[in-house]
Coordinates of C-alpha atoms in Angstrom, one line a residue:
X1 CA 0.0 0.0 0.0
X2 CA 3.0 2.5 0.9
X3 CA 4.1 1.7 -2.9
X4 CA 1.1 2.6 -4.1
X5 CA 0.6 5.9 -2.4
X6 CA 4.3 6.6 -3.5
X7 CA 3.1 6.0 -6.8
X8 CA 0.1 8.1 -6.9
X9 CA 2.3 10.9 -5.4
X10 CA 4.6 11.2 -8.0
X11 CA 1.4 10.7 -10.3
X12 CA 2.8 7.4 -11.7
X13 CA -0.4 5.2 -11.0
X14 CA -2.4 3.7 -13.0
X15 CA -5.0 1.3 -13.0
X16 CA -3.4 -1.5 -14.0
X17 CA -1.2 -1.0 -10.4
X18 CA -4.6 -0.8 -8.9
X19 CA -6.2 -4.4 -10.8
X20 CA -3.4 -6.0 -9.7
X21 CA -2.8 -4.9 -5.6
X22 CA -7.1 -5.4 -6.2
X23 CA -6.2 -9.4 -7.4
X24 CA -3.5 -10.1 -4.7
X25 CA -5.4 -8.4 -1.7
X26 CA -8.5 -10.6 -3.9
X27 CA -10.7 -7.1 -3.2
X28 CA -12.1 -5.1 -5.1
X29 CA -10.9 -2.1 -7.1
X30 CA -13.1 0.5 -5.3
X31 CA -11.7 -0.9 -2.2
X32 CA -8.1 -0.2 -2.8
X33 CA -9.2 3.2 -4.1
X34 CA -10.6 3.9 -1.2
X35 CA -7.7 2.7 1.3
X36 CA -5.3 5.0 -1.1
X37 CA -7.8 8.0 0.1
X38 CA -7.5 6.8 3.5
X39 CA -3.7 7.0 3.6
X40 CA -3.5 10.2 2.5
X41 CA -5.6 11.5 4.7
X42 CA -3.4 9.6 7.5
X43 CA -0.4 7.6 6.2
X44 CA -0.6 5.5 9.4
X45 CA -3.4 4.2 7.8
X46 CA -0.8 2.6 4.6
X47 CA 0.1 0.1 7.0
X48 CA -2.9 -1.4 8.0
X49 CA -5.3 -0.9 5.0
X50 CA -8.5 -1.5 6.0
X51 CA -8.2 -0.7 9.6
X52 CA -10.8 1.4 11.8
X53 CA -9.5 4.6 12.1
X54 CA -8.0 4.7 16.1
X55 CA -9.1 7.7 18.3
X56 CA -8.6 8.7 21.9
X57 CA -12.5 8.2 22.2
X58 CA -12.7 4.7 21.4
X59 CA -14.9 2.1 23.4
X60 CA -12.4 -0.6 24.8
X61 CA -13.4 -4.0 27.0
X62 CA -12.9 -2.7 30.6
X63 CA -12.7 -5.6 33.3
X64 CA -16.4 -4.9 34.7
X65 CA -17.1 -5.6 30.9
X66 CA -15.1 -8.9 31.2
X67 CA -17.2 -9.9 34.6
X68 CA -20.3 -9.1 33.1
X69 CA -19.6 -11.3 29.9
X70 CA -18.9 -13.8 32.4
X71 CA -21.9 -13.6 34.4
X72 CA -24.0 -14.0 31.2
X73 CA -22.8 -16.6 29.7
X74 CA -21.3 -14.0 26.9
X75 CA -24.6 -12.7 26.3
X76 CA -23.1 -9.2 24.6
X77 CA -27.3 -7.7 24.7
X78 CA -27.5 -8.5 28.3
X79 CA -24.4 -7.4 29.1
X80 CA -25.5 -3.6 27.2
X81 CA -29.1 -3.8 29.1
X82 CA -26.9 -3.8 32.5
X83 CA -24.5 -1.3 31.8
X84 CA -27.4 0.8 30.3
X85 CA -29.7 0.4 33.9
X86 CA -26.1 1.1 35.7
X87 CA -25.5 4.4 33.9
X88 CA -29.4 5.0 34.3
X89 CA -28.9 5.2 38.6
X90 CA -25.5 7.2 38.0
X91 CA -23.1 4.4 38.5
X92 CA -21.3 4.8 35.3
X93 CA -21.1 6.3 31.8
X94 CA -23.7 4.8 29.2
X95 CA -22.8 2.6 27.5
X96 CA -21.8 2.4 23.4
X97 CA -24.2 1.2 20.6
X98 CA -24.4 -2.5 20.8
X99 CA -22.8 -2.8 17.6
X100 CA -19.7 -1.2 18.8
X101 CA -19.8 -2.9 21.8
X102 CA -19.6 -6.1 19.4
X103 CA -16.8 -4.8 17.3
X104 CA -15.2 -3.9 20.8
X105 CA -14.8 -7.4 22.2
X106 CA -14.4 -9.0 19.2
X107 CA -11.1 -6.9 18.7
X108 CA -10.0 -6.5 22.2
X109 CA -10.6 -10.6 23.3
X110 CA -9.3 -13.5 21.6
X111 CA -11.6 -16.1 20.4
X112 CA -10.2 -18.1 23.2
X113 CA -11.3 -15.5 26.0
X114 CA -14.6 -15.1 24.7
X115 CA -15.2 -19.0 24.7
X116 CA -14.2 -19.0 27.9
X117 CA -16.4 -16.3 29.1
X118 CA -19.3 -18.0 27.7
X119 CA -18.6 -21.8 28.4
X120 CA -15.6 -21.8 30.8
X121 CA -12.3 -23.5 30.8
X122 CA -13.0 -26.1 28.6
X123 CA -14.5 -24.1 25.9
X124 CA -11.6 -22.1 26.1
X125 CA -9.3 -24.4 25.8
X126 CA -10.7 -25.7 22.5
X127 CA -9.0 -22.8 20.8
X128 CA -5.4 -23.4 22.4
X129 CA -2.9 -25.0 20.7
X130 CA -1.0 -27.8 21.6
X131 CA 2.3 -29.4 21.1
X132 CA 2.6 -32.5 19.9
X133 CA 5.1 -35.2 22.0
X134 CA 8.1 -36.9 20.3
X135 CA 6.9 -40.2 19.4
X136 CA 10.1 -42.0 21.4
X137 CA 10.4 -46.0 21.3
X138 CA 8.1 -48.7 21.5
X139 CA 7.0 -49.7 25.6
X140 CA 8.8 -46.1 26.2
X141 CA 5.1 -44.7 27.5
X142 CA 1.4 -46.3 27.8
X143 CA -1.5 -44.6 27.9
X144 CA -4.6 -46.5 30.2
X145 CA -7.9 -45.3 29.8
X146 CA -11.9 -46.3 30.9
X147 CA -14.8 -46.4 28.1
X148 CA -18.1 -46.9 28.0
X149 CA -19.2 -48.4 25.1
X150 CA -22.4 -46.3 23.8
X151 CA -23.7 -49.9 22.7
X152 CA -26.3 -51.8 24.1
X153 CA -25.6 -55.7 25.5
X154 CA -27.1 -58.8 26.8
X155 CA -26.2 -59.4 30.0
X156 CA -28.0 -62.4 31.9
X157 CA -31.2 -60.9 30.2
X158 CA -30.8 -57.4 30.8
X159 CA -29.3 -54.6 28.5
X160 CA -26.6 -52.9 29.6
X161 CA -23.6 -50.7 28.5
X162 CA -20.4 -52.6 29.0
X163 CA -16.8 -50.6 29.6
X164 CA -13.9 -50.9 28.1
X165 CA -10.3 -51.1 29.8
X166 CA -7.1 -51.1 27.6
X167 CA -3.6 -49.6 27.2
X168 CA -2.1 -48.2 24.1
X169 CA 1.9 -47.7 23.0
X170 CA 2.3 -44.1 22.2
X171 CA 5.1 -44.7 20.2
X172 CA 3.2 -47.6 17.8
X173 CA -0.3 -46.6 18.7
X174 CA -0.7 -50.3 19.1
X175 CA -3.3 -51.6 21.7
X176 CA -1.2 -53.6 23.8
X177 CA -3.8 -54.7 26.3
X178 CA -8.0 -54.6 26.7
X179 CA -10.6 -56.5 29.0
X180 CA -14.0 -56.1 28.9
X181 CA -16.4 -55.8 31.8
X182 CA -20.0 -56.0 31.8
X183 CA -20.9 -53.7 34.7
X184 CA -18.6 -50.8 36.2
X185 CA -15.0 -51.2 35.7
X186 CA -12.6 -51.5 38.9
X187 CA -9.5 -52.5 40.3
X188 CA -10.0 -55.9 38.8
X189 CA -10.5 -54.9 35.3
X190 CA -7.3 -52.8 35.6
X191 CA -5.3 -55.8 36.1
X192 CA -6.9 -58.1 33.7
X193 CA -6.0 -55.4 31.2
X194 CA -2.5 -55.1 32.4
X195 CA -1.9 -59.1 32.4
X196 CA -3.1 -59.3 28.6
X197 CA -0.9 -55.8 27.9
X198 CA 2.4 -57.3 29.1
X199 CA 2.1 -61.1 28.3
X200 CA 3.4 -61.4 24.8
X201 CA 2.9 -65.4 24.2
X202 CA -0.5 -66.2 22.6
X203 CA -3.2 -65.2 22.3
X204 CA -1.6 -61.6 23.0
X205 CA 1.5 -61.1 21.3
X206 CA 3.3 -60.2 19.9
X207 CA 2.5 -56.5 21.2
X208 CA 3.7 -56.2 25.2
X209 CA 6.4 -56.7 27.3
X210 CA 6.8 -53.9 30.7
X211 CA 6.7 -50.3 29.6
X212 CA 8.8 -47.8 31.5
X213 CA 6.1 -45.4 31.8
X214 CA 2.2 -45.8 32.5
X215 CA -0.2 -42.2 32.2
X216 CA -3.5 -42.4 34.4
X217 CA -5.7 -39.7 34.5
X218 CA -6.7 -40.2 38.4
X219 CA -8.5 -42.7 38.0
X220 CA -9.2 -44.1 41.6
X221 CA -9.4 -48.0 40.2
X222 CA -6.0 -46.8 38.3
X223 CA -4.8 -45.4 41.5
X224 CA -5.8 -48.2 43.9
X225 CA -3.8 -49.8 46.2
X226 CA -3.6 -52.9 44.4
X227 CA -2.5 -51.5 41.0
X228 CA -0.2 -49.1 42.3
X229 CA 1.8 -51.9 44.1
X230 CA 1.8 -54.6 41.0
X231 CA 3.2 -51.3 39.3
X232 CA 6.0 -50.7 41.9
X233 CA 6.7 -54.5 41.7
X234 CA 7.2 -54.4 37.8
X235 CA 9.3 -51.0 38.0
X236 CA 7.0 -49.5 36.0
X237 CA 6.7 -45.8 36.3
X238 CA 2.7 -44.1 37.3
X239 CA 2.3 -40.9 35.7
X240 CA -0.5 -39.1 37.4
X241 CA -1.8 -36.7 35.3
X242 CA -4.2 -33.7 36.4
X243 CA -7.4 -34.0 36.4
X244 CA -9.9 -32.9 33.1
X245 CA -7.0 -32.7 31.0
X246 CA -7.6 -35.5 28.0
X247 CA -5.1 -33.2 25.9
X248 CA -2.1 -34.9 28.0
X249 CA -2.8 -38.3 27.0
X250 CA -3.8 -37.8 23.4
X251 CA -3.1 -41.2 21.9
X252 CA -5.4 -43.2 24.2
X253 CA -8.3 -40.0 24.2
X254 CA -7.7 -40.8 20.3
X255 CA -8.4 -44.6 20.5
X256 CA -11.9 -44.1 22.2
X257 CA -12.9 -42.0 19.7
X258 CA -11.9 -43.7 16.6
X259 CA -13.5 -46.9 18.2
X260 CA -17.0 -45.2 18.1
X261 CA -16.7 -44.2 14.5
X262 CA -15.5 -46.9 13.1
X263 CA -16.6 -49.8 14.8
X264 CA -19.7 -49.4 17.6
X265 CA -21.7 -47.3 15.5
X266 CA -22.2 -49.9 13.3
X267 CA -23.1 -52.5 16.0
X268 CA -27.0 -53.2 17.0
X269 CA -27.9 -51.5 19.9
X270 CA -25.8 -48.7 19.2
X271 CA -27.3 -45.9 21.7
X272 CA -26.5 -42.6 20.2
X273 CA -27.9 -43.4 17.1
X274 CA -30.1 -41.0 15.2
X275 CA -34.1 -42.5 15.7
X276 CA -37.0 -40.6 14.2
X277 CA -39.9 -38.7 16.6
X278 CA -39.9 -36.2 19.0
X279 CA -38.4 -38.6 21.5
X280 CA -35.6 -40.9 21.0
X281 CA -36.0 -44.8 22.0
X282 CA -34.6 -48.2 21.3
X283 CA -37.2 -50.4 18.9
X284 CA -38.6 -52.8 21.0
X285 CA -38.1 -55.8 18.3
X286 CA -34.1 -54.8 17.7
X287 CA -32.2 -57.9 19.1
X288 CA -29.1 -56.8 21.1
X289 CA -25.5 -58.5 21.2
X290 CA -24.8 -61.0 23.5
X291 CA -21.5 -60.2 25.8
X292 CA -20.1 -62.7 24.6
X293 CA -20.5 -61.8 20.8
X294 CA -19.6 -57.9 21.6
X295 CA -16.4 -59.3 23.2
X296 CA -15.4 -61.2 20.5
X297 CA -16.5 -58.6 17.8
X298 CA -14.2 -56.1 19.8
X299 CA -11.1 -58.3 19.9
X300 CA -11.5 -59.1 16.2
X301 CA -11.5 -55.2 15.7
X302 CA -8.5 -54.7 18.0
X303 CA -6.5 -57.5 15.4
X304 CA -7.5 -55.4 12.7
X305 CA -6.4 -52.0 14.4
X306 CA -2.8 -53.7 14.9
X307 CA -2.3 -55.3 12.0
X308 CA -4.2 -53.6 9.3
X309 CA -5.1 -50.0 10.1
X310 CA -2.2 -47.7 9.2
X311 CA -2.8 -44.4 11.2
X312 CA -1.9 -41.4 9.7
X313 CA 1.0 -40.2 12.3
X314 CA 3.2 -43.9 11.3
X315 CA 2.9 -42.5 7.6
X316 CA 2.1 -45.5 6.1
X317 CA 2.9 -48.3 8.5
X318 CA 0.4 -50.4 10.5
X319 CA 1.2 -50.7 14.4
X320 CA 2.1 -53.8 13.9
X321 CA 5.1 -52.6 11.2
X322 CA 6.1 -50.0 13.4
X323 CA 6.4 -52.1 16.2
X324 CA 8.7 -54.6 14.3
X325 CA 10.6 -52.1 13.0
X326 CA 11.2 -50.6 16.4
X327 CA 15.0 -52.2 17.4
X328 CA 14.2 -51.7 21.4
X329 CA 14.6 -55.2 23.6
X330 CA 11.9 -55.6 25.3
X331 CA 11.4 -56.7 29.0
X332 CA 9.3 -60.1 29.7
X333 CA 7.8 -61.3 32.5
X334 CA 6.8 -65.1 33.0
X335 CA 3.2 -65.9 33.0
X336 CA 3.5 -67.1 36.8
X337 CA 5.6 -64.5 38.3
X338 CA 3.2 -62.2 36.9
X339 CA 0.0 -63.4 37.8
X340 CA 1.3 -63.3 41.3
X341 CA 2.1 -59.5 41.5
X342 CA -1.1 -58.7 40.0
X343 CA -2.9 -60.2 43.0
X344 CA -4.0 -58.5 45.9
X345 CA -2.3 -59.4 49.1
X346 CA -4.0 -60.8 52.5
X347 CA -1.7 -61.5 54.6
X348 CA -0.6 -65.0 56.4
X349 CA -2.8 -67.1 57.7
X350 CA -2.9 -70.4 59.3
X351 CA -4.0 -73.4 57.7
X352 CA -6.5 -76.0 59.3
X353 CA -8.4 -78.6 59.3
X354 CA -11.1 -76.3 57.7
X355 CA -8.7 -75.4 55.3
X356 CA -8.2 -71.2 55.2
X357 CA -10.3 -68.7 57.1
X358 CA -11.0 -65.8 54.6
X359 CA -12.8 -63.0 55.4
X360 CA -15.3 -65.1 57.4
X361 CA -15.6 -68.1 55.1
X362 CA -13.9 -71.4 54.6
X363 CA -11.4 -71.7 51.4
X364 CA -10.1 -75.8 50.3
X365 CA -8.5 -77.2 47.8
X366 CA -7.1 -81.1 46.9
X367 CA -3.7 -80.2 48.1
X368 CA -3.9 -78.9 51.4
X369 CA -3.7 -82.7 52.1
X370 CA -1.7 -83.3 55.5
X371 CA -0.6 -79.5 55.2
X372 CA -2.9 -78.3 58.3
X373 CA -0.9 -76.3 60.7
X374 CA 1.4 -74.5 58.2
X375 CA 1.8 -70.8 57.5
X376 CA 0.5 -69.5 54.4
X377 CA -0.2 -66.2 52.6
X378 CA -3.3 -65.6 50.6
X379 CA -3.6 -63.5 47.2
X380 CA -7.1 -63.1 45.5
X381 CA -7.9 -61.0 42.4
X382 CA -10.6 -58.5 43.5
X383 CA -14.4 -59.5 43.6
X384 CA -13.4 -63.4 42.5
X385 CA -14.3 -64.2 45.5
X386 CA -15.1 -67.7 44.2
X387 CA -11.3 -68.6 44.9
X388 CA -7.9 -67.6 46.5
X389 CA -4.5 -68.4 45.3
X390 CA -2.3 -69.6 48.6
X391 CA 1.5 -69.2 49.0
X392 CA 4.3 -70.4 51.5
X393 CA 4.0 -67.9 53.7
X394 CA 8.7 -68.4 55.0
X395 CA 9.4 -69.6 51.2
X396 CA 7.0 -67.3 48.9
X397 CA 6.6 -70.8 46.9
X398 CA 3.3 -71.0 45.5
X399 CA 1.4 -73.9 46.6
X400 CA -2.4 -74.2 44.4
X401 CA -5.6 -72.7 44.5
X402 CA -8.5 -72.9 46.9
X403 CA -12.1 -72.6 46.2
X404 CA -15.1 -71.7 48.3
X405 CA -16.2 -74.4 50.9
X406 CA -20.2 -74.7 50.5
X407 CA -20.6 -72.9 47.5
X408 CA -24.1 -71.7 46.2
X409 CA -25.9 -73.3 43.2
X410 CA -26.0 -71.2 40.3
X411 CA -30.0 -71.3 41.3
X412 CA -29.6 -70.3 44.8
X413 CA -27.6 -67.2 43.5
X414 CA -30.1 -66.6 41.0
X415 CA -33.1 -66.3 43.5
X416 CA -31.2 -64.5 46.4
X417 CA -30.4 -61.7 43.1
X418 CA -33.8 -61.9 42.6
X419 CA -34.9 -61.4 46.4
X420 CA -31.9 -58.4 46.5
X421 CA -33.5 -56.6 43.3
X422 CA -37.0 -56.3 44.3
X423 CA -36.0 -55.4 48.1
X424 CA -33.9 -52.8 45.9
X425 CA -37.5 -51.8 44.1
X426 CA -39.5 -51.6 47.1
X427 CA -36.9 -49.6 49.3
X428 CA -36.3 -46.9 46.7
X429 CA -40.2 -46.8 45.9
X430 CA -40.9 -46.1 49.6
X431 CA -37.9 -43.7 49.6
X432 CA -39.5 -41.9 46.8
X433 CA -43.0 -41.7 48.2
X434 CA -41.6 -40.6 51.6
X435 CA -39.7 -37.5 50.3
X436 CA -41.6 -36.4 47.5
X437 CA -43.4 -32.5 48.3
X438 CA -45.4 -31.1 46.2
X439 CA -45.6 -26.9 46.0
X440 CA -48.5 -24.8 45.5
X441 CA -47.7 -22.6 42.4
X442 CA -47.1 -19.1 43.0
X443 CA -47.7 -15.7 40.8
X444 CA -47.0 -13.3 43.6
X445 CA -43.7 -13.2 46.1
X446 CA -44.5 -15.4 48.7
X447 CA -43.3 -17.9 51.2
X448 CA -43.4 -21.9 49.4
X449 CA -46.8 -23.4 50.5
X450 CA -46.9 -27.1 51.0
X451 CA -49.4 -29.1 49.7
X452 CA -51.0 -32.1 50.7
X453 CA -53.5 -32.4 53.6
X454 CA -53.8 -35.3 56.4
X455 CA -57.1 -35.7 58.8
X456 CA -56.0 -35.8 62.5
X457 CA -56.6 -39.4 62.4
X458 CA -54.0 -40.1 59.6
X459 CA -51.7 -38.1 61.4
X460 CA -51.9 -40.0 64.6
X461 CA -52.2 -43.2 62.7
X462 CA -49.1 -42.7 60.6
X463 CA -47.2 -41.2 63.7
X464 CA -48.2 -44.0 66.0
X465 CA -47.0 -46.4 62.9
X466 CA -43.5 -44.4 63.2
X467 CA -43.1 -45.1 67.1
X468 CA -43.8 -48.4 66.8
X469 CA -40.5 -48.6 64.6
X470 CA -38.5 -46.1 66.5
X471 CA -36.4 -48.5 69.3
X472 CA -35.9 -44.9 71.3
X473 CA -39.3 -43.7 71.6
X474 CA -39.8 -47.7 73.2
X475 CA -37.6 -47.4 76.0
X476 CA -39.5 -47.0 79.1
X477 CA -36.9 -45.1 81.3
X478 CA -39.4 -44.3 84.0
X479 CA -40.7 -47.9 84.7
X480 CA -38.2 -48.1 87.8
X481 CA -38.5 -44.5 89.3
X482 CA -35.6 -43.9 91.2
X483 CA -35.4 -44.1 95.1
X484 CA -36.5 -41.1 97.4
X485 CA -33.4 -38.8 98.7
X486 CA -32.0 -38.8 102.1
X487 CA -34.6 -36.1 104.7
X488 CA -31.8 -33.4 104.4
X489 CA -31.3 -33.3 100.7
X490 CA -33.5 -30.4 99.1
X491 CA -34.7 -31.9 96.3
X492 CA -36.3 -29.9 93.4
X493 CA -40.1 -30.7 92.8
X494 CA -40.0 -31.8 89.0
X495 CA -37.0 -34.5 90.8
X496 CA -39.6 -35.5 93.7
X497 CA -42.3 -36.5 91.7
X498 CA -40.4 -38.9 90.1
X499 CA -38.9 -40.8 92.7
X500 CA -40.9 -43.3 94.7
X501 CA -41.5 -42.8 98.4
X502 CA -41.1 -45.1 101.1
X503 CA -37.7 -46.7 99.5
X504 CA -34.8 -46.7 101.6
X505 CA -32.2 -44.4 100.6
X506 CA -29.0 -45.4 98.8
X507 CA -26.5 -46.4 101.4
X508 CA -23.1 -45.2 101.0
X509 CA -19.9 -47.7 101.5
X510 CA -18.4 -47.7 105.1
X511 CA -20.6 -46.2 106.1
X512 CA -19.3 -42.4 105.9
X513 CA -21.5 -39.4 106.3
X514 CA -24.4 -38.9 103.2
X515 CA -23.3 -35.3 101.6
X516 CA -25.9 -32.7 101.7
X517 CA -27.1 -30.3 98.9
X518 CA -26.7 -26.7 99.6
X519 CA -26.7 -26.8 103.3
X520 CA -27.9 -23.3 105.1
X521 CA -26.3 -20.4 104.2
X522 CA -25.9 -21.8 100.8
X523 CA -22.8 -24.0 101.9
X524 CA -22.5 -28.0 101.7
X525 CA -24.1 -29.3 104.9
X526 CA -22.8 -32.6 106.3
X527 CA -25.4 -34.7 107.6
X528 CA -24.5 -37.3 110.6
X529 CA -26.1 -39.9 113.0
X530 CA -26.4 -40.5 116.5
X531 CA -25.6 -43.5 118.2
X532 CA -29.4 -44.4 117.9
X533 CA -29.1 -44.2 114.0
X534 CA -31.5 -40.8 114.3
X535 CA -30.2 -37.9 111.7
X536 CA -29.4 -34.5 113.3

């Protein structure tokens, strides 16, 4: 622009200079014409063609602007009605046109700033940008992670939702590891994952081996007690990263998402998918997965991830080429030695005739054989509480399984879940009932006005029902009144009614003096017998 206002200076332009700064600035003609009349005016104007004009007098975003965007949600017209009713009762200048208060935050705020203002951190930090890691070596850093699959399941006749549990290589985006839980995830499915992550011998391999580095996002199953330690034991390193921040553990965020897409949508019972009418629900005739199908179907998808998808950051390569192209030796553990540090630890205990006491139920198995009396140490996986794995408790050697002693039929557990559920119904049904309050409606500022009326005879009904129930409104502690006070004692009234006359007074040991209360004169008063047993 300076080069052309040089130009038209020395009355060298023409309008072929003029087509062509028009083509590259792709504007219009008139438009450049009309920047050269600008910068003549002001030849600040040459270096930002196009720019408002700046004045002294221009509306900028003050910080009560910034607090009122954020207490509406952004709202720029309720943020003008408020500063207009401020100015209005003296508290301010008015404000500008609502235009200019537009122009004003779109120029002084950044389109971070103003998503933030409106939606908060996490719509602000949809306009940062982040760094991507180095991609490093193969088992140099996991990434662990829990999904629920938005896909409907069998489970023993009911649908449910199943999660996912797995571990990814950053460096390969391989998926090392996965288990699959029907219900909510825990401790348990943490370490199944983990044991099909780091085994490399079929069915698993050959992805696995002991990373040097895990990343959790706080997870408390993640974080547990049991994990942690089967971590520590396999010097693997816990990365805890901070809370509501997927951006730090991209590559296994990136997994959950790429699962949906292009694999669960396509399943039946897919949840989130797109129904006619005003109100989205499952057909009642679609016929849902089985677990045991869904599990399959998603391990046949995690073979085709490894060994057929080529992701676009290994340019080219499937995870499985990338991981055999990787030259980094890998650490192995043995199938026993790790199945032991993924148990949770319970101590020593004796072994008897019983077999093993465990948490108030009897544990045997075929070799405990002439082995009563002997020290042992028990490991369990969580919630398999079907069976304990037993140790030497001086040598660590690991002497066989034990199973539950007197274990249910698959029909006794089937009926008490049956008696559990509908105790479940009925309990949250009364629940409901009890603290459910209806509101009269109100046009007018008023106090909230229950509704719901009761005769007197409901009310002592229903109250009468509730002592009847209530162990502390049973007690009777007046069916024994207590004994009469010695003659000297002043006694208050409400005190004397409740005692019972003609009782002998409490008698104290050896026969010392009986203390008085508040004696004449407002002092302690001692009161003592004769050798006739009369009080003076």
């Amino acid at each position: 622009m300076r080069r052309l206002l040089a130009l038209r200076q020395d009355q060298k332009l023409t309008t072929r200079h003029v087509r062509l700064m028009a083509q590259s600035l792709e504007v219009t003609e008139r438009t450049v014409w009309r920047w050269l009349a600008a910068a003549e005016r002001d030849e600040s104007a040459a270096a930002e063609p196009g720019a408002r004009a700046q004045s002294k007098d221009r509306f900028s975003v003050t910080p009560e602007v910034r607090r009122l965007l954020a207490l509406w949600k952004g709202n720029v017209a309720a943020v003008h009605r408020e500063l207009t009713a401020r100015a209005a009762k003296g508290e301010g200048e008015p404000p500008p046109s609502i235009p200019t208060l537009h122009r004003a935050i779109r120029r002084d705020l950044t389109p971070g700033e103003r998503a933030g203002l409106a939606g908060g951190e996490r719509a602000a930090r949809k306009h940062d940008v982040f760094l991507a890691r180095p991609r490093g070596w193969r088992n140099q850093v996991w990434e662990t992670d829990h999904m629920q699959a938005p896909v409907l399941v069998d489970v023993d006749g009911k649908a449910r939702r199943p999660w996912i549990t797995w571990f990814t290589d950053c460096a390969t985006n391989a998926i090392t590891g996965v288990a699959v839980t029907p219900g909510d995830p825990s401790r348990e499915s943490v370490l199944a994952a983990l044991r099909s992550a780091v085994l490399r011998e079929d069915p698993y391999g050959p992805f696995g081996g002991l990373p040097e580095k895990v990343r959790v996002d706080r997870g408390k199953d993640f974080l547990s007690r049991t994990v942690t330690a089967a971590f520590d034991l396999l010097d693997v390193t816990v990365e805890d990263l901070p809370a509501y921040t997927p951006h730090l553990k991209g590559t296994v965020e990136g997994l959950n998402r790429a699962v949906e897409g292009m694999f669960l949508a396509a399943l039946p019972g897919y949840a989130r998918q797109p129904r006619p009418g005003k109100r989205s629900s499952r057909p009642k005739d679609e016929v849902l997965l089985a677990f045991e199908d869904f599990t399959a179907r998603l391990l046949d998808w995690t073979l085709w991830w490894n060994t057929e998808h080529r992701p676009s950051p290994l340019r080219g390569k499937t995870p499985l080429q990338a991981w055999q192209d990787d030259p980094t030796p890998l650490r192995d553990v043995p199938a026993t030695d790790l199945w032991t540090f993924t148990l949770e630890d319970a101590g020593t205990r004796t072994l008897t005739t019983r077999g093993i006491r465990f948490r108030r139920r009897d544990y045997v198995g075929a070799w405990m054989t002439g082995q009563a009396g002997i020290q042992v140490r028990v490991r369990f996986m969580p919630h398999h509480d079907h069976r304990i794995e037993v140790y030497h408790a001086a040598t660590g050697r690991y002497l066989g399984s034990a199973d539950l002693a007197d274990q249910a039929t698959e029909e006794q557990l089937r009926a008490v879940r049956r008696a559990r559920s509908a105790r479940s119904r009925r309990l949250k049904k009364d629940l409901e009932a009890s603290q459910r309050e209806r509101y009269a409606a109100a046009t007018q500022p008023e106090a909230p006005q229950r509704l719901g009326a009761l005769t007197g005879a409901q009310a002592e009904a229903e109250l009468a029902q509730a002592t009847d129930t209530d162990l502390s409104d049973l007690a009777l502690p007046d069916l024994i009144p207590p004994a009469a006070p010695p003659v000297g004692w002043r006694t208050p009234a409400s005190l004397a009614a409740l005692t019972t006359p003609g009782r002998p007074a409490p008698v104290l040991p050896g026969g010392d003096p009986t203390p008085a209360l508040d004696g004449p004169g407002g002092r302690a008063a001692r009161l003592t017998t004769d050798e006739d047993g009369d009080a003076s």
